[in-house]
């Protein structure tokens, strides 16, 4: 599995509160995670870094060949552990009070099976057969309004409270994870991103980049550039994964 991991501070923020990782665990499994921290000065980047580190550490013992059921248990346990670590740090340190982070994680347990877990509004997309589909559902106030029919999808894109989360990792002692087990085709591409990309670049624009003849690295760089050109209002993180002859994992 080929993996590419890119992040940019954007044009407005004073610090990059996004953290991400993509690569192969010691157990031989392809794993990726994007976390978008929140909580004010320094707290957001602390939350996202703690979450990524705790998640990776908890996933390391997992070995290739596990069943889908075992993989789901590992993923849930790793997210619970990340939540504990962030919540404990926030509880014990006044400067980190109420910090938290979004999380979207992907685990390939075999060539044809993918697990996606997420909390918050960082997203997972599948690009397949010339189409792009959103695999995750935003845990935001605005998305709740859309689901209840109070506002339209078009209105949601420009709503003044569109970034208000209804669920985040580390803000409460317990957290609910949305987890999916999906079939995976060898020609598919997976995109994980923070809302610094999805809030600035349309699905159609993402698809156009994904379908281009550029390398995976060039596609990730192009997506970052497009978000910056659209205003770069937030930190921007892009992780791309695609089946290939080798694996290029980056911190």
Tab-separated table of C-alpha atoms in Angstrom:
chain	number	residue	atom	x	y	z
A	1	UNK	CA	0.000	0.000	0.000
A	2	UNK	CA	1.348	3.419	-0.995
A	3	UNK	CA	0.850	6.165	1.577
A	4	UNK	CA	1.458	9.911	1.401
A	5	UNK	CA	1.073	12.288	4.335
A	6	UNK	CA	1.054	16.096	3.983
A	7	UNK	CA	0.174	18.951	6.360
A	8	UNK	CA	0.310	22.743	6.150
A	9	UNK	CA	-0.337	25.456	8.742
A	10	UNK	CA	-2.522	27.401	6.296
A	11	UNK	CA	-2.636	31.174	5.849
A	12	UNK	CA	-4.458	32.271	9.020
A	13	UNK	CA	-3.523	30.066	11.982
A	14	UNK	CA	-0.484	30.766	14.140
A	15	UNK	CA	0.181	27.068	14.810
A	16	UNK	CA	-0.572	23.759	13.137
A	17	UNK	CA	-2.907	21.829	15.446
A	18	UNK	CA	-3.293	18.943	12.979
A	19	UNK	CA	-1.308	15.747	13.454
A	20	UNK	CA	-1.223	12.701	11.201
A	21	UNK	CA	0.613	9.477	10.454
A	22	UNK	CA	0.471	6.867	7.735
A	23	UNK	CA	2.575	3.763	7.259
A	24	UNK	CA	2.991	0.131	8.219
A	25	UNK	CA	2.914	-1.099	11.804
A	26	UNK	CA	5.464	-3.574	13.180
A	27	UNK	CA	2.737	-6.195	12.779
A	28	UNK	CA	2.662	-5.586	9.026
A	29	UNK	CA	-0.635	-3.695	8.774
A	30	UNK	CA	-1.219	-0.451	6.889
A	31	UNK	CA	-2.557	2.191	9.259
A	32	UNK	CA	-3.333	5.901	8.901
A	33	UNK	CA	-4.727	8.571	11.205
A	34	UNK	CA	-5.566	12.276	11.041
A	35	UNK	CA	-6.304	14.318	14.182
A	36	UNK	CA	-7.382	17.981	14.237
A	37	UNK	CA	-6.854	19.424	17.715
A	38	UNK	CA	-8.841	22.104	19.484
A	39	UNK	CA	-8.620	23.958	22.766
A	40	UNK	CA	-6.798	27.223	22.296
A	41	UNK	CA	-3.161	28.205	22.612
A	42	UNK	CA	-0.952	25.083	22.436
A	43	UNK	CA	-3.739	22.826	23.735
A	44	UNK	CA	-4.967	21.770	20.288
A	45	UNK	CA	-1.614	20.529	19.067
A	46	UNK	CA	-1.011	18.769	22.393
A	47	UNK	CA	-4.355	16.965	22.121
A	48	UNK	CA	-3.848	15.840	18.530
A	49	UNK	CA	-0.258	14.695	19.128
A	50	UNK	CA	-1.234	12.755	22.260
A	51	UNK	CA	-4.093	11.106	20.389
A	52	UNK	CA	-1.956	10.035	17.422
A	53	UNK	CA	0.830	8.707	19.648
A	54	UNK	CA	-1.505	6.799	21.977
A	55	UNK	CA	-3.451	5.352	19.053
A	56	UNK	CA	-0.324	4.162	17.252
A	57	UNK	CA	1.124	2.627	20.415
A	58	UNK	CA	-2.105	0.758	21.126
A	59	UNK	CA	-2.264	-0.591	17.546
A	60	UNK	CA	1.362	-1.810	17.405
A	61	UNK	CA	0.772	-5.288	18.955
A	62	UNK	CA	-1.828	-6.141	16.308
A	63	UNK	CA	-0.584	-8.709	13.802
A	64	UNK	CA	-1.486	-9.371	10.182
A	65	UNK	CA	-4.019	-12.142	9.713
A	66	UNK	CA	-6.467	-11.032	12.404
A	67	UNK	CA	-10.183	-11.361	11.730
A	68	UNK	CA	-12.422	-8.387	11.051
A	69	UNK	CA	-13.964	-8.824	14.500
A	70	UNK	CA	-10.566	-8.777	16.223
A	71	UNK	CA	-9.502	-5.762	14.178
A	72	UNK	CA	-12.607	-3.848	15.260
A	73	UNK	CA	-11.862	-4.642	18.918
A	74	UNK	CA	-8.280	-3.387	18.503
A	75	UNK	CA	-9.406	-0.183	16.817
A	76	UNK	CA	-12.039	0.556	19.454
A	77	UNK	CA	-9.571	-0.147	22.255
A	78	UNK	CA	-6.937	2.110	20.634
A	79	UNK	CA	-9.413	4.988	20.378
A	80	UNK	CA	-10.496	4.456	23.990
A	81	UNK	CA	-6.863	4.576	25.044
A	82	UNK	CA	-6.278	7.786	23.082
A	83	UNK	CA	-9.356	9.308	24.689
A	84	UNK	CA	-8.099	8.360	28.162
A	85	UNK	CA	-4.696	9.935	27.540
A	86	UNK	CA	-6.071	13.236	26.230
A	87	UNK	CA	-8.812	13.458	28.857
A	88	UNK	CA	-6.345	12.719	31.675
A	89	UNK	CA	-3.928	15.423	30.487
A	90	UNK	CA	-6.765	17.944	30.192
A	91	UNK	CA	-8.085	17.046	33.654
A	92	UNK	CA	-4.715	17.424	35.377
A	93	UNK	CA	-3.538	20.638	33.694
A	94	UNK	CA	-5.493	23.873	33.785
A	95	UNK	CA	-3.920	25.194	30.572
A	96	UNK	CA	-5.266	22.148	28.713
A	97	UNK	CA	-8.785	22.249	30.180
A	98	UNK	CA	-11.421	21.295	27.575
A	99	UNK	CA	-8.878	20.442	24.906
A	100	UNK	CA	-9.801	17.698	22.484
A	101	UNK	CA	-9.346	16.505	18.948
A	102	UNK	CA	-11.113	14.977	15.994
A	103	UNK	CA	-9.871	11.607	14.776
A	104	UNK	CA	-10.297	9.702	11.545
A	105	UNK	CA	-8.371	6.437	11.243
A	106	UNK	CA	-8.051	3.765	8.572
A	107	UNK	CA	-6.800	0.206	8.958
A	108	UNK	CA	-6.283	-2.264	6.124
A	109	UNK	CA	-6.409	-5.793	7.521
A	110	UNK	CA	-6.072	-7.360	4.091
A	111	UNK	CA	-6.003	-6.198	0.493
A	112	UNK	CA	-9.803	-6.296	0.227
A	113	UNK	CA	-10.961	-5.139	3.671
A	114	UNK	CA	-10.821	-1.673	5.234
A	115	UNK	CA	-11.821	-0.376	8.657
A	116	UNK	CA	-12.688	3.311	9.130
A	117	UNK	CA	-13.186	4.833	12.569
A	118	UNK	CA	-13.921	8.491	13.226
A	119	UNK	CA	-14.964	11.088	15.785
A	120	UNK	CA	-15.608	14.721	14.817
A	121	UNK	CA	-15.428	16.318	11.377
A	122	UNK	CA	-12.152	15.066	9.921
A	123	UNK	CA	-13.180	13.001	6.933
A	124	UNK	CA	-12.582	9.820	4.977
A	125	UNK	CA	-13.308	9.676	1.241
A	126	UNK	CA	-13.139	6.806	-1.232
A	127	UNK	CA	-12.224	7.606	-4.845
A	128	UNK	CA	-13.316	4.703	-7.030
A	129	UNK	CA	-14.372	4.174	-10.643
A	130	UNK	CA	-14.351	7.881	-11.419
A	131	UNK	CA	-16.460	8.853	-8.405
A	132	UNK	CA	-15.811	10.208	-4.914
A	133	UNK	CA	-17.845	9.144	-1.900
A	134	UNK	CA	-17.756	10.393	1.680
A	135	UNK	CA	-17.325	7.456	4.067
A	136	UNK	CA	-17.616	9.385	7.342
A	137	UNK	CA	-20.406	11.546	8.737
A	138	UNK	CA	-19.494	14.828	10.435
A	139	UNK	CA	-20.253	15.028	14.147
A	140	UNK	CA	-21.178	18.709	13.982
A	141	UNK	CA	-24.088	20.895	15.021
A	142	UNK	CA	-24.677	21.927	11.414
A	143	UNK	CA	-24.826	18.324	10.217
A	144	UNK	CA	-27.446	17.615	12.883
A	145	UNK	CA	-29.466	20.560	11.514
A	146	UNK	CA	-29.161	19.140	7.987
A	147	UNK	CA	-30.244	15.674	9.127
A	148	UNK	CA	-33.270	17.092	10.912
A	149	UNK	CA	-34.250	19.133	7.842
A	150	UNK	CA	-33.808	22.521	9.519
A	151	UNK	CA	-31.251	23.715	6.963
A	152	UNK	CA	-30.159	22.544	3.523
A	153	UNK	CA	-26.821	20.976	2.618
A	154	UNK	CA	-25.976	24.140	0.673
A	155	UNK	CA	-26.780	26.354	3.669
A	156	UNK	CA	-24.613	24.160	5.893
A	157	UNK	CA	-21.496	24.921	3.851
A	158	UNK	CA	-21.677	28.608	4.835
A	159	UNK	CA	-23.332	28.383	8.232
A	160	UNK	CA	-21.568	30.553	10.869
A	161	UNK	CA	-21.491	27.610	13.322
A	162	UNK	CA	-20.403	24.955	10.841
A	163	UNK	CA	-17.262	24.127	12.867
A	164	UNK	CA	-19.061	23.441	16.165
A	165	UNK	CA	-18.497	19.772	17.034
A	166	UNK	CA	-21.062	17.577	18.761
A	167	UNK	CA	-18.474	14.879	19.480
A	168	UNK	CA	-14.701	14.964	20.002
A	169	UNK	CA	-11.983	12.762	21.466
A	170	UNK	CA	-10.623	13.719	24.894
A	171	UNK	CA	-13.346	16.105	26.054
A	172	UNK	CA	-15.256	13.495	28.068
A	173	UNK	CA	-14.367	10.392	30.056
A	174	UNK	CA	-16.124	8.187	27.505
A	175	UNK	CA	-16.404	8.701	23.767
A	176	UNK	CA	-18.462	7.061	21.024
A	177	UNK	CA	-16.623	5.925	17.892
A	178	UNK	CA	-18.291	5.477	14.511
A	179	UNK	CA	-16.737	2.336	12.996
A	180	UNK	CA	-17.265	0.784	9.573
A	181	UNK	CA	-15.947	-2.355	7.888
A	182	UNK	CA	-15.814	-1.853	4.127
A	183	UNK	CA	-14.858	-3.886	1.095
A	184	UNK	CA	-11.829	-2.501	-0.711
A	185	UNK	CA	-10.905	-2.767	-4.384
A	186	UNK	CA	-7.274	-2.631	-5.475
A	187	UNK	CA	-7.860	0.344	-7.763
A	188	UNK	CA	-9.492	2.487	-5.078
A	189	UNK	CA	-7.870	5.487	-3.392
A	190	UNK	CA	-8.511	6.537	0.204
A	191	UNK	CA	-8.318	10.172	1.292
A	192	UNK	CA	-8.222	11.160	4.963
A	193	UNK	CA	-8.257	14.887	5.698
A	194	UNK	CA	-8.911	17.594	8.249
A	195	UNK	CA	-11.619	20.170	7.588
A	196	UNK	CA	-8.939	22.560	6.388
A	197	UNK	CA	-9.185	20.651	3.109
A	198	UNK	CA	-12.841	19.591	2.996
A	199	UNK	CA	-14.010	23.059	4.033
A	200	UNK	CA	-12.081	24.777	1.228
A	201	UNK	CA	-11.976	22.303	-1.669
A	202	UNK	CA	-15.103	20.759	-3.174
A	203	UNK	CA	-15.620	17.035	-3.687
A	204	UNK	CA	-15.540	17.596	-7.442
A	205	UNK	CA	-12.174	19.347	-7.208
A	206	UNK	CA	-10.785	16.542	-5.042
A	207	UNK	CA	-11.983	13.992	-7.592
A	208	UNK	CA	-10.379	15.894	-10.461
A	209	UNK	CA	-7.016	15.822	-8.675
A	210	UNK	CA	-7.387	12.150	-7.738
A	211	UNK	CA	-8.158	11.161	-11.341
A	212	UNK	CA	-5.130	13.000	-12.745
A	213	UNK	CA	-2.022	11.184	-13.985
A	214	UNK	CA	0.146	12.775	-11.275
A	215	UNK	CA	1.961	10.725	-8.656
A	216	UNK	CA	0.352	10.203	-5.247
A	217	UNK	CA	2.796	12.733	-3.763
A	218	UNK	CA	1.919	15.303	-6.435
A	219	UNK	CA	-1.796	14.774	-5.828
A	220	UNK	CA	-1.417	15.417	-2.094
A	221	UNK	CA	0.661	18.540	-2.755
A	222	UNK	CA	-1.916	19.761	-5.266
A	223	UNK	CA	-4.759	19.354	-2.766
A	224	UNK	CA	-2.826	21.359	-0.166
A	225	UNK	CA	-2.142	24.086	-2.748
A	226	UNK	CA	-5.819	24.259	-3.715
A	227	UNK	CA	-6.890	24.717	-0.086
A	228	UNK	CA	-4.304	27.476	0.325
A	229	UNK	CA	-5.438	29.170	-2.886
A	230	UNK	CA	-9.044	29.063	-1.635
A	231	UNK	CA	-8.035	31.021	1.463
A	232	UNK	CA	-6.196	28.571	3.718
A	233	UNK	CA	-8.453	29.512	6.637
A	234	UNK	CA	-7.426	26.479	8.720
A	235	UNK	CA	-4.634	23.952	9.077
A	236	UNK	CA	-4.700	21.529	6.144
A	237	UNK	CA	-3.843	17.842	6.385
A	238	UNK	CA	-4.077	15.263	3.608
A	239	UNK	CA	-3.324	11.531	3.766
A	240	UNK	CA	-3.660	9.458	0.586
A	241	UNK	CA	-3.510	5.665	0.421
A	242	UNK	CA	-3.578	3.483	-2.665
A	243	UNK	CA	-2.606	-0.084	-3.492
A	244	UNK	CA	0.798	-0.292	-5.121
A	245	UNK	CA	3.930	-2.366	-5.560
A	246	UNK	CA	5.588	-0.858	-2.481
A	247	UNK	CA	4.821	1.213	0.563
A	248	UNK	CA	6.090	4.722	1.186
A	249	UNK	CA	5.220	5.644	4.754
A	250	UNK	CA	5.995	9.111	6.101
A	251	UNK	CA	5.810	10.696	9.504
